[in-house]
XYZ file of C-alpha atoms in Angstrom:
611
model
C 0.086 -0.041 0.234
C 1.153 3.502 -0.904
C 2.238 5.244 2.094
C -0.060 8.241 1.818
C -3.126 7.517 -0.094
C -4.203 10.680 -2.221
C -7.112 13.135 -0.866
C -9.628 11.528 -3.587
C -9.027 8.096 -2.276
C -9.236 8.895 1.400
C -12.600 10.577 0.274
C -13.923 7.615 -1.444
C -13.022 5.476 1.758
C -15.046 7.936 3.889
C -17.997 7.848 1.869
C -17.757 4.016 1.643
C -17.987 4.117 5.214
C -20.728 6.458 5.666
C -22.650 4.369 3.042
C -22.306 1.193 5.095
C -23.336 2.846 8.468
C -26.488 4.216 6.771
C -27.320 0.596 5.574
C -26.340 1.194 1.890
C -24.310 -1.790 1.679
C -24.513 -2.309 -2.027
C -23.250 1.457 -2.632
C -20.744 0.919 -0.277
C -19.235 -2.283 -1.935
C -18.898 -0.636 -4.961
C -16.982 2.408 -3.249
C -14.487 -0.063 -1.268
C -13.873 -2.043 -4.408
C -13.028 1.251 -6.178
C -10.612 2.089 -3.734
C -9.194 -1.574 -3.574
C -8.166 -1.765 -7.155
C -5.800 1.270 -6.558
C -4.681 -0.220 -3.012
C -5.084 -4.072 -3.074
C -2.966 -4.510 0.020
C -4.981 -1.853 2.134
C -6.400 -3.822 4.802
C -9.218 -1.762 6.150
C -10.442 -1.294 2.820
C -10.601 -4.909 1.952
C -12.163 -5.459 5.489
C -14.993 -2.796 4.601
C -15.589 -4.465 1.321
C -15.864 -7.896 2.983
C -18.503 -6.254 5.453
C -20.409 -4.605 2.983
C -20.986 -7.738 0.755
C -21.883 -9.792 3.883
C -24.472 -6.968 4.919
C -25.848 -7.220 1.346
C -26.262 -10.652 1.414
C -23.673 -11.482 -1.097
C -21.590 -14.300 0.421
C -19.851 -15.697 -2.451
C -18.097 -12.257 -3.517
C -17.642 -11.597 0.116
C -15.582 -14.902 0.478
C -13.570 -13.954 -2.770
C -12.662 -10.607 -1.286
C -11.513 -12.335 1.865
C -9.540 -14.874 0.391
C -6.680 -12.893 0.544
C -2.787 -13.761 1.475
C -2.126 -10.112 2.934
C -5.134 -10.539 4.933
C -4.151 -13.884 6.084
C -0.847 -12.468 7.157
C -2.575 -10.148 9.487
C -3.879 -12.086 12.552
C -6.030 -9.652 14.401
C -7.719 -8.304 10.955
C -8.196 -11.850 9.898
C -9.866 -12.987 13.333
C -12.080 -10.069 12.813
C -13.280 -10.825 9.171
C -14.031 -14.360 10.508
C -16.298 -13.018 13.240
C -17.834 -10.945 10.648
C -18.640 -14.022 8.415
C -20.369 -15.847 11.381
C -22.346 -12.418 12.484
C -23.932 -12.590 9.082
C -24.864 -16.216 9.283
C -22.425 -16.856 6.166
C -21.905 -20.568 7.811
C -20.863 -22.326 4.626
C -18.596 -19.068 3.507
C -16.887 -18.993 7.016
C -15.804 -22.818 6.735
C -14.600 -22.010 3.272
C -12.423 -19.139 4.376
C -10.859 -21.226 7.188
C -10.304 -24.131 4.775
C -8.235 -21.917 2.578
C -6.432 -20.126 5.172
C -5.316 -23.814 6.580
C -3.878 -24.786 3.253
C -1.282 -22.083 3.904
C -1.304 -22.002 7.411
C -2.184 -25.681 9.184
C 0.060 -25.205 11.983
C -2.422 -22.265 13.141
C -3.924 -24.400 16.143
C -6.862 -21.993 16.814
C -7.921 -21.870 13.160
C -7.848 -25.520 12.934
C -9.882 -25.985 15.833
C -12.349 -23.311 14.657
C -12.565 -25.084 11.187
C -13.296 -28.718 13.337
C -15.830 -26.823 15.000
C -17.283 -25.257 11.723
C -17.252 -28.485 9.831
C -19.211 -30.339 12.642
C -21.843 -27.789 12.447
C -22.118 -28.016 8.979
C -22.532 -31.896 9.045
C -19.055 -33.027 7.723
C -18.247 -35.285 10.704
C -15.147 -36.708 8.530
C -13.546 -33.267 8.119
C -14.407 -32.537 12.021
C -12.510 -35.660 12.807
C -9.470 -34.943 10.797
C -9.154 -31.441 11.701
C -9.552 -32.170 15.417
C -7.163 -35.322 15.249
C -4.900 -32.598 13.760
C -5.226 -30.109 17.019
C -4.736 -33.145 19.352
C -1.660 -33.904 17.934
C -0.209 -30.512 18.166
C -2.030 -30.317 21.666
C -3.087 -33.707 23.256
C -5.110 -32.456 25.959
C -7.315 -30.094 24.029
C -10.524 -30.223 25.383
C -12.726 -28.713 22.944
C -10.931 -30.619 20.154
C -11.849 -34.056 21.949
C -15.323 -33.094 22.429
C -15.577 -32.295 19.014
C -14.328 -35.591 18.039
C -16.524 -37.319 20.401
C -19.650 -35.504 19.045
C -18.665 -36.263 15.304
C -18.124 -39.909 16.015
C -21.838 -39.984 17.654
C -23.418 -38.247 14.776
C -21.881 -40.412 12.112
C -23.138 -43.531 14.058
C -20.029 -44.511 15.890
C -21.982 -44.095 19.019
C -19.654 -46.340 21.231
C -16.619 -44.681 20.483
C -17.703 -41.155 20.729
C -19.388 -41.752 24.316
C -15.953 -43.396 25.626
C -14.512 -40.051 24.973
C -17.425 -38.103 26.695
C -16.959 -40.555 29.683
C -13.339 -39.613 29.776
C -14.050 -36.016 29.783
C -16.518 -35.772 32.629
C -15.237 -34.316 35.741
C -13.036 -31.866 34.060
C -15.416 -29.093 35.216
C -16.833 -27.880 31.565
C -20.542 -27.378 32.352
C -21.412 -27.476 28.717
C -19.541 -30.733 28.492
C -21.234 -32.400 31.160
C -24.660 -30.930 29.758
C -24.195 -32.394 26.472
C -23.168 -35.788 27.750
C -26.634 -35.831 29.547
C -28.260 -35.934 26.469
C -25.619 -38.287 24.854
C -25.743 -40.861 27.627
C -29.510 -41.997 26.259
C -27.759 -43.316 23.008
C -25.601 -45.591 25.033
C -26.583 -49.374 24.688
C -25.019 -50.173 28.098
C -26.868 -47.280 29.879
C -29.023 -48.119 32.894
C -31.575 -46.070 34.553
C -29.662 -45.853 37.640
C -26.808 -44.430 35.837
C -28.655 -42.046 34.177
C -30.526 -40.500 37.460
C -27.243 -40.387 39.085
C -25.695 -38.359 36.248
C -28.833 -35.793 35.982
C -29.126 -35.401 39.807
C -24.997 -34.797 39.907
C -25.674 -32.169 37.135
C -28.363 -30.602 38.989
C -26.111 -30.364 42.322
C -23.192 -29.178 40.657
C -24.650 -26.629 37.735
C -28.323 -25.606 38.373
C -28.579 -25.056 42.462
C -28.101 -21.179 42.876
C -29.416 -18.582 45.006
C -31.965 -16.163 43.860
C -34.503 -13.608 45.048
C -37.478 -15.558 46.606
C -40.590 -16.126 44.243
C -43.690 -14.253 45.250
C -46.827 -15.772 43.801
C -49.297 -13.688 42.319
C -53.024 -13.705 43.243
C -55.052 -14.971 40.428
C -58.803 -14.212 40.775
C -61.097 -17.393 40.613
C -62.916 -16.128 37.453
C -60.024 -15.387 35.336
C -58.252 -18.168 33.186
C -54.908 -19.479 34.149
C -52.029 -18.210 32.409
C -49.823 -21.267 31.064
C -46.688 -20.421 29.610
C -45.039 -22.900 27.110
C -41.213 -22.359 27.254
C -38.976 -23.903 24.251
C -35.966 -23.047 22.061
C -37.722 -25.065 19.300
C -40.920 -23.808 18.059
C -39.514 -24.519 14.430
C -40.290 -27.835 12.503
C -39.686 -30.891 14.868
C -41.299 -32.554 17.851
C -42.639 -29.290 19.436
C -44.638 -28.502 16.303
C -45.803 -32.007 15.685
C -47.181 -32.499 19.316
C -48.220 -29.188 20.408
C -50.145 -27.955 17.447
C -53.129 -30.018 17.914
C -53.344 -29.223 21.628
C -53.298 -25.384 21.166
C -55.920 -25.715 18.349
C -58.364 -27.327 20.502
C -57.698 -25.834 24.012
C -60.861 -24.169 25.798
C -59.946 -20.602 25.801
C -62.297 -19.658 28.526
C -60.191 -21.740 31.013
C -56.654 -20.961 30.157
C -54.679 -18.258 28.478
C -51.659 -19.864 26.568
C -48.529 -17.723 26.171
C -45.615 -19.161 23.907
C -42.265 -18.192 25.120
C -39.874 -18.501 22.529
C -36.218 -18.900 23.669
C -34.721 -19.502 20.297
C -36.882 -17.348 18.061
C -36.873 -18.368 14.352
C -38.857 -17.071 11.297
C -40.005 -20.672 9.866
C -43.335 -21.658 8.924
C -43.734 -24.034 11.743
C -43.198 -21.348 14.646
C -45.084 -18.907 13.010
C -48.046 -21.211 12.688
C -47.872 -22.046 16.595
C -47.473 -18.162 17.020
C -50.865 -18.076 15.362
C -52.371 -20.445 17.551
C -51.156 -18.616 20.860
C -53.095 -16.051 22.830
C -49.684 -14.308 23.529
C -46.177 -14.547 22.033
C -43.214 -13.546 24.031
C -39.508 -13.052 22.348
C -37.274 -14.543 24.836
C -34.098 -14.798 22.919
C -30.429 -13.898 23.303
C -30.958 -12.864 27.149
C -29.053 -13.776 30.151
C -30.359 -15.933 32.803
C -31.160 -13.167 35.298
C -32.954 -11.125 32.745
C -34.830 -13.858 31.531
C -35.923 -14.706 35.113
C -37.256 -11.138 35.730
C -39.090 -11.332 32.185
C -40.719 -14.430 33.157
C -42.031 -13.624 36.403
C -43.161 -10.665 35.075
C -45.585 -12.517 32.936
C -47.411 -13.613 36.285
C -47.850 -17.128 34.933
C -49.736 -19.811 36.919
C -48.412 -22.685 35.001
C -44.896 -22.974 33.505
C -44.184 -25.944 31.077
C -40.687 -26.715 29.978
C -40.660 -28.244 26.636
C -36.961 -28.835 26.421
C -35.475 -30.487 29.481
C -31.744 -30.738 29.347
C -31.756 -30.545 25.363
C -30.006 -28.028 23.589
C -30.468 -24.230 24.443
C -32.633 -24.974 27.557
C -33.161 -22.793 30.092
C -33.441 -25.080 33.146
C -31.254 -22.826 35.205
C -33.972 -20.216 34.978
C -36.864 -22.889 35.946
C -34.601 -23.914 38.880
C -35.305 -20.312 40.229
C -38.678 -20.744 39.713
C -41.041 -18.448 37.359
C -44.730 -19.906 38.275
C -46.277 -21.629 40.960
C -46.419 -24.648 39.214
C -43.961 -25.790 36.752
C -44.161 -29.021 34.462
C -41.802 -30.759 32.026
C -43.351 -32.346 29.082
C -42.541 -33.056 25.300
C -39.064 -32.443 23.975
C -37.290 -34.225 26.861
C -37.090 -37.837 27.706
C -35.923 -38.314 31.267
C -36.116 -36.334 34.696
C -34.761 -32.864 34.958
C -33.545 -33.674 38.581
C -34.636 -29.959 39.293
C -36.562 -29.656 42.499
C -38.439 -26.861 41.310
C -40.100 -29.085 38.397
C -43.116 -30.238 40.189
C -44.637 -32.811 37.580
C -43.533 -34.616 34.582
C -46.096 -35.431 32.082
C -45.912 -39.396 30.721
C -48.236 -42.018 30.158
C -48.616 -45.842 31.378
C -46.885 -47.213 28.171
C -43.772 -44.923 28.452
C -43.925 -44.901 32.295
C -45.330 -48.057 33.685
C -45.663 -48.473 37.453
C -43.213 -50.818 37.679
C -40.413 -49.118 35.469
C -37.023 -48.581 36.770
C -36.791 -45.328 35.748
C -36.644 -42.528 38.440
C -37.871 -38.809 38.444
C -37.542 -35.965 41.026
C -40.697 -34.811 39.641
C -44.317 -36.502 40.430
C -45.229 -38.685 37.522
C -48.757 -38.149 35.862
C -49.770 -40.347 33.297
C -52.384 -39.214 30.976
C -54.938 -41.874 29.718
C -54.888 -40.637 26.043
C -51.237 -40.568 25.968
C -48.480 -38.495 26.412
C -48.343 -37.439 22.618
C -50.846 -36.632 20.060
C -49.538 -36.613 16.654
C -50.337 -33.712 14.340
C -49.190 -34.367 10.866
C -48.316 -30.584 9.653
C -49.465 -31.511 6.394
C -53.366 -32.127 7.554
C -53.145 -28.820 9.359
C -55.813 -26.633 7.612
C -53.307 -23.819 6.739
C -50.935 -26.299 5.073
C -53.169 -29.306 3.416
C -52.928 -29.554 -0.336
C -56.053 -28.816 -2.167
C -56.302 -32.654 -2.615
C -56.039 -33.506 1.150
C -52.884 -35.217 2.877
C -50.570 -37.614 0.957
C -52.123 -41.211 0.269
C -50.310 -43.523 2.367
C -50.135 -46.155 -0.366
C -46.975 -47.564 -1.637
C -45.722 -46.377 -5.139
C -45.064 -49.418 -7.240
C -44.156 -53.059 -6.261
C -40.605 -54.692 -6.566
C -38.588 -56.001 -3.613
C -39.084 -55.266 0.018
C -37.788 -51.967 1.246
C -36.995 -51.550 4.775
C -36.257 -48.406 5.843
C -35.382 -45.843 8.868
C -35.320 -41.878 8.488
C -33.902 -41.642 12.082
C -30.543 -39.488 12.581
C -27.621 -41.636 12.432
C -26.487 -40.978 16.095
C -28.876 -43.722 17.015
C -27.230 -46.358 14.782
C -24.861 -48.191 17.272
C -23.222 -51.412 16.448
C -26.009 -53.426 17.574
C -28.118 -51.819 15.483
C -25.904 -52.190 12.270
C -25.681 -55.948 13.006
C -29.375 -56.576 13.581
C -30.182 -54.608 10.135
C -27.562 -56.564 8.374
C -28.546 -59.687 9.291
C -32.509 -58.822 8.177
C -30.954 -58.150 4.691
C -29.187 -61.408 4.920
C -32.412 -63.095 5.705
C -34.398 -61.447 3.039
C -31.779 -61.704 0.186
C -33.590 -59.343 -2.117
C -34.640 -56.657 0.175
C -33.224 -53.129 0.407
C -32.431 -50.731 2.989
C -33.631 -47.078 2.431
C -31.790 -44.538 5.078
C -32.685 -40.904 4.986
C -30.675 -38.348 7.759
C -29.227 -34.912 7.381
C -25.318 -36.174 7.514
C -26.044 -38.415 4.689
C -25.920 -35.440 2.374
C -22.357 -35.600 3.061
C -20.578 -37.893 0.808
C -17.777 -39.203 3.285
C -20.483 -40.005 5.659
C -22.652 -41.872 3.132
C -19.108 -43.690 2.278
C -18.598 -44.569 6.059
C -22.091 -45.936 6.389
C -21.848 -48.059 3.140
C -18.533 -49.489 4.702
C -19.967 -50.448 7.715
C -22.541 -52.596 5.963
C -19.829 -53.958 4.005
C -17.876 -55.152 6.885
C -21.088 -57.257 7.699
C -21.499 -58.523 3.950
C -24.129 -56.353 2.825
C -23.175 -54.829 -0.799
C -23.827 -50.917 -1.406
C -26.174 -51.828 -4.116
C -28.789 -52.849 -1.563
C -28.286 -49.384 0.404
C -30.532 -46.487 -0.705
C -28.872 -43.612 1.214
C -30.201 -40.056 1.360
C -29.980 -36.673 2.848
C -32.544 -34.379 4.488
C -35.711 -33.349 2.884
C -38.696 -30.867 3.403
C -41.022 -32.436 5.465
C -43.799 -32.798 2.808
C -41.324 -34.596 0.580
C -39.896 -36.682 3.689
C -43.445 -37.981 4.083
C -43.609 -38.788 0.109
C -40.561 -40.761 0.733
C -42.404 -43.164 2.893
C -44.374 -44.261 -0.380
C -41.156 -46.064 -1.210
C -40.810 -47.754 2.023
C -42.567 -51.144 2.990
C -41.235 -51.802 6.734
C -39.663 -48.949 9.312
C -36.894 -50.375 11.430
C -36.500 -48.403 14.727
C -33.150 -48.001 15.997
C -32.412 -49.023 19.400
C -31.915 -48.087 22.543
C -32.909 -44.567 21.464
C -35.822 -45.130 19.485
C -37.786 -42.918 17.532
C -40.677 -40.962 18.066
C -41.740 -38.403 15.491
C -40.154 -40.639 12.800
C -41.990 -43.276 13.941
C -45.289 -41.373 13.893
C -44.565 -40.323 10.297
C -43.941 -43.722 9.242
C -47.071 -45.137 10.758
C -48.874 -42.089 9.198
C -47.820 -43.346 5.824
C -48.841 -46.989 6.359
C -45.321 -48.494 7.298
C -45.456 -50.959 9.962
C -42.468 -50.442 12.367
C -40.207 -53.002 14.399
C -38.968 -51.747 17.494
C -37.200 -53.212 20.518
C -38.082 -51.274 23.789
C -35.963 -51.561 27.048
C -36.059 -50.205 30.342
C -35.631 -46.380 29.668
C -38.083 -43.841 28.467
C -36.264 -43.357 25.077
C -36.175 -47.152 24.495
C -40.081 -47.169 24.716
C -41.047 -44.281 22.582
C -41.956 -46.589 19.512
C -43.134 -49.235 21.392
C -45.773 -47.033 23.144
C -47.206 -45.974 20.042
C -47.540 -49.310 18.806
C -49.293 -50.658 21.950
C -51.498 -47.508 21.666
C -52.398 -48.702 18.258
C -53.048 -52.318 19.353
C -50.010 -53.529 17.244
C -47.849 -55.433 19.794
C -46.727 -57.850 17.353
C -44.427 -55.205 15.843
C -42.829 -55.215 19.482
C -39.843 -57.168 19.687
C -38.567 -58.943 23.153
C -34.916 -59.295 21.766
C -32.708 -58.499 19.012
C -33.198 -62.006 17.629
C -37.174 -61.459 17.817
C -36.637 -57.941 16.368
C -35.166 -60.038 13.185
C -37.750 -62.823 12.991
C -40.539 -60.067 13.095
C -38.863 -57.998 10.366
C -38.224 -61.106 8.337
C -41.814 -62.366 9.095
C -43.566 -59.159 7.589
C -41.184 -58.976 4.746
C -42.715 -62.540 3.781
C -46.004 -61.286 3.962
C -45.174 -58.074 1.986
C -48.605 -58.221 -0.180
C -50.592 -57.903 3.055
C -48.268 -55.198 4.413
C -48.750 -53.112 1.050
C -52.636 -54.023 1.030
C -52.945 -53.086 4.643
C -51.296 -49.305 4.449
C -54.819 -47.341 4.205
C -56.003 -49.319 7.057
C -53.087 -48.589 9.309
C -53.479 -44.891 8.369
C -57.019 -45.034 9.567
C -55.904 -46.629 12.951
C -53.394 -43.941 13.508
C -56.047 -40.924 12.753
C -58.258 -42.503 15.337
C -55.725 -43.628 18.149
C -52.689 -41.225 17.907
C -54.247 -38.044 16.402
C -57.125 -37.324 18.504
C -55.850 -33.795 19.855
C -59.421 -32.670 20.770
C -59.757 -35.549 23.467
C -56.046 -34.949 24.637
C -56.860 -31.303 24.746
C -59.567 -31.763 27.432
C -57.555 -34.532 29.679
C -54.616 -32.119 29.479
C -56.447 -29.102 30.527
C -57.959 -31.169 33.292
C -54.813 -32.390 34.490
C -53.128 -28.786 34.542
C -56.276 -27.772 36.416
C -56.165 -30.629 38.923
C -52.506 -30.184 39.569
C -52.829 -26.511 39.926
C -55.526 -27.017 42.397
C -53.114 -29.513 44.352
C -50.525 -26.803 44.278
C -52.843 -24.548 45.968
C -54.398 -26.638 48.415
C -51.087 -28.428 49.533
C -48.413 -26.056 49.180
C -49.021 -22.373 50.349
C -45.107 -21.733 49.793
C -44.824 -22.034 46.002
C -40.966 -22.659 46.338
C -41.912 -26.141 47.683
C -42.535 -29.010 45.447
C -45.667 -30.909 44.604
C -45.760 -34.439 46.271
C -44.757 -37.587 44.784
C -46.011 -39.422 42.863
C -49.770 -40.795 42.523
C -51.611 -39.395 39.257
C -53.573 -36.134 39.190
C -56.268 -38.327 36.979
C -56.961 -42.023 36.642
C -54.639 -43.937 34.433
C -54.224 -46.548 32.010
C -52.982 -49.775 33.397
C -49.646 -50.730 32.419
C -49.267 -52.320 29.139
């Protein structure tokens, strides 16, 4: 760069900065580019051009401008540019820029770690594993690199290897690592309910107990509806939308006022649909725990329902300090919270039978109609096609097609062994897998290799990546029989398969997550699809394949059964509302001090017998 830029060039630089400050990013980019043509090594101008292009949404040209050796040599400036890509949401280009940088500076340990994290977040576990290993070769004790490695192994289906690393990381004092492990423990085929409860209880003791200002309950006039807050970081497409939509449609608004508290707001169609069904919506994203606690207490909720548990982006630390006289956990979590301030846990007799060994710190309430009521998004009035929901009938005939559209993290060695044996026993059958990470070619190759070691040729596998929900449902029309992974069984995926007429083979265990699919099948009266062990699982799958003509002929009947027994949201809304009222009445009667906990453990309403 010349030592002294000319006055006209300085004037153009000032003009470009002014345009960018006034949100005229495209015009600013033109000015910055003009100056950069004359002074290609002037970093402040290059940085300004990158920021302008990012602000105008031109991520591709922003990457081209940032991929520059002079910028790579300026550590602080390059770090700022990387941060700009992250802030703009240019995740792909952020990773590409790091990849380009590392081709020239492979020993930069911070950049290598950042790229490993970016690759993992983008669903490229192979790259994440290579670069985390690269970091560990330079710094063997690097905690974050070890955790990225563990998560990447689990994500691509190497559950046992990833969980072994996570176990070794426990006790290192990192709260986020311990929190992530609480979720991932449920994928472990060797895990027990005793071990799960001990880990959850230990996490609560170490990371959630806090001193806070005393909760003072407001006085609700008997004539006014109860204010119910539903708190989730995932009102976007997924389990919350699938199972909450029908309830919000059918709740009696004379009894309850429903407040959706969005802990991680998005602009997706599913969240907008839920917003429209609520009486009130609160944006509670991007605030710290202390601010959120004040914000939520100011809502004067009578009931707060946590829809996240210990899953990603939860705010259990705020629930632990109490935001409502009655606090419940339901839906998008599959174990106790171990938080004393959570008063009750909503389940059913199929998922949480009376003789279950799973332990809860909360009072367990079993809904007679089932814990969850399925509402396929495609049948919601705002989204249904003019011709109505997709037909469940099979497209074509041909060989038997088994399928699983669950995430690869649920595919442990036992699952691969079992599914490979089914394919051996049904020699002309194919297996269709659909998961987000299968968009990654390296992950597909790894999956193929795991079946190949078990004697299954790649030609018998149909591996596909992510699809929009409507197209995902349509893909089930190419599948005959769904195979459920274990011990972490499907839930929404199983509902989808059954809705589209695919019988589902499952293997329940003693944990809640292992019983999700089985609970749905028991409710349907299809216990013949629930296996006792892996040998029985194989036999049942093979038997269904042997009668494939009957399976295909029964798809419409299965849809009708699902509609009548899993989709009755009006019935469940009545029971759910009655349960909330009963629990709230118990709370008022039994615990004048709202900082206390509801007593364990009999149900608020009569329950179905254990299956």
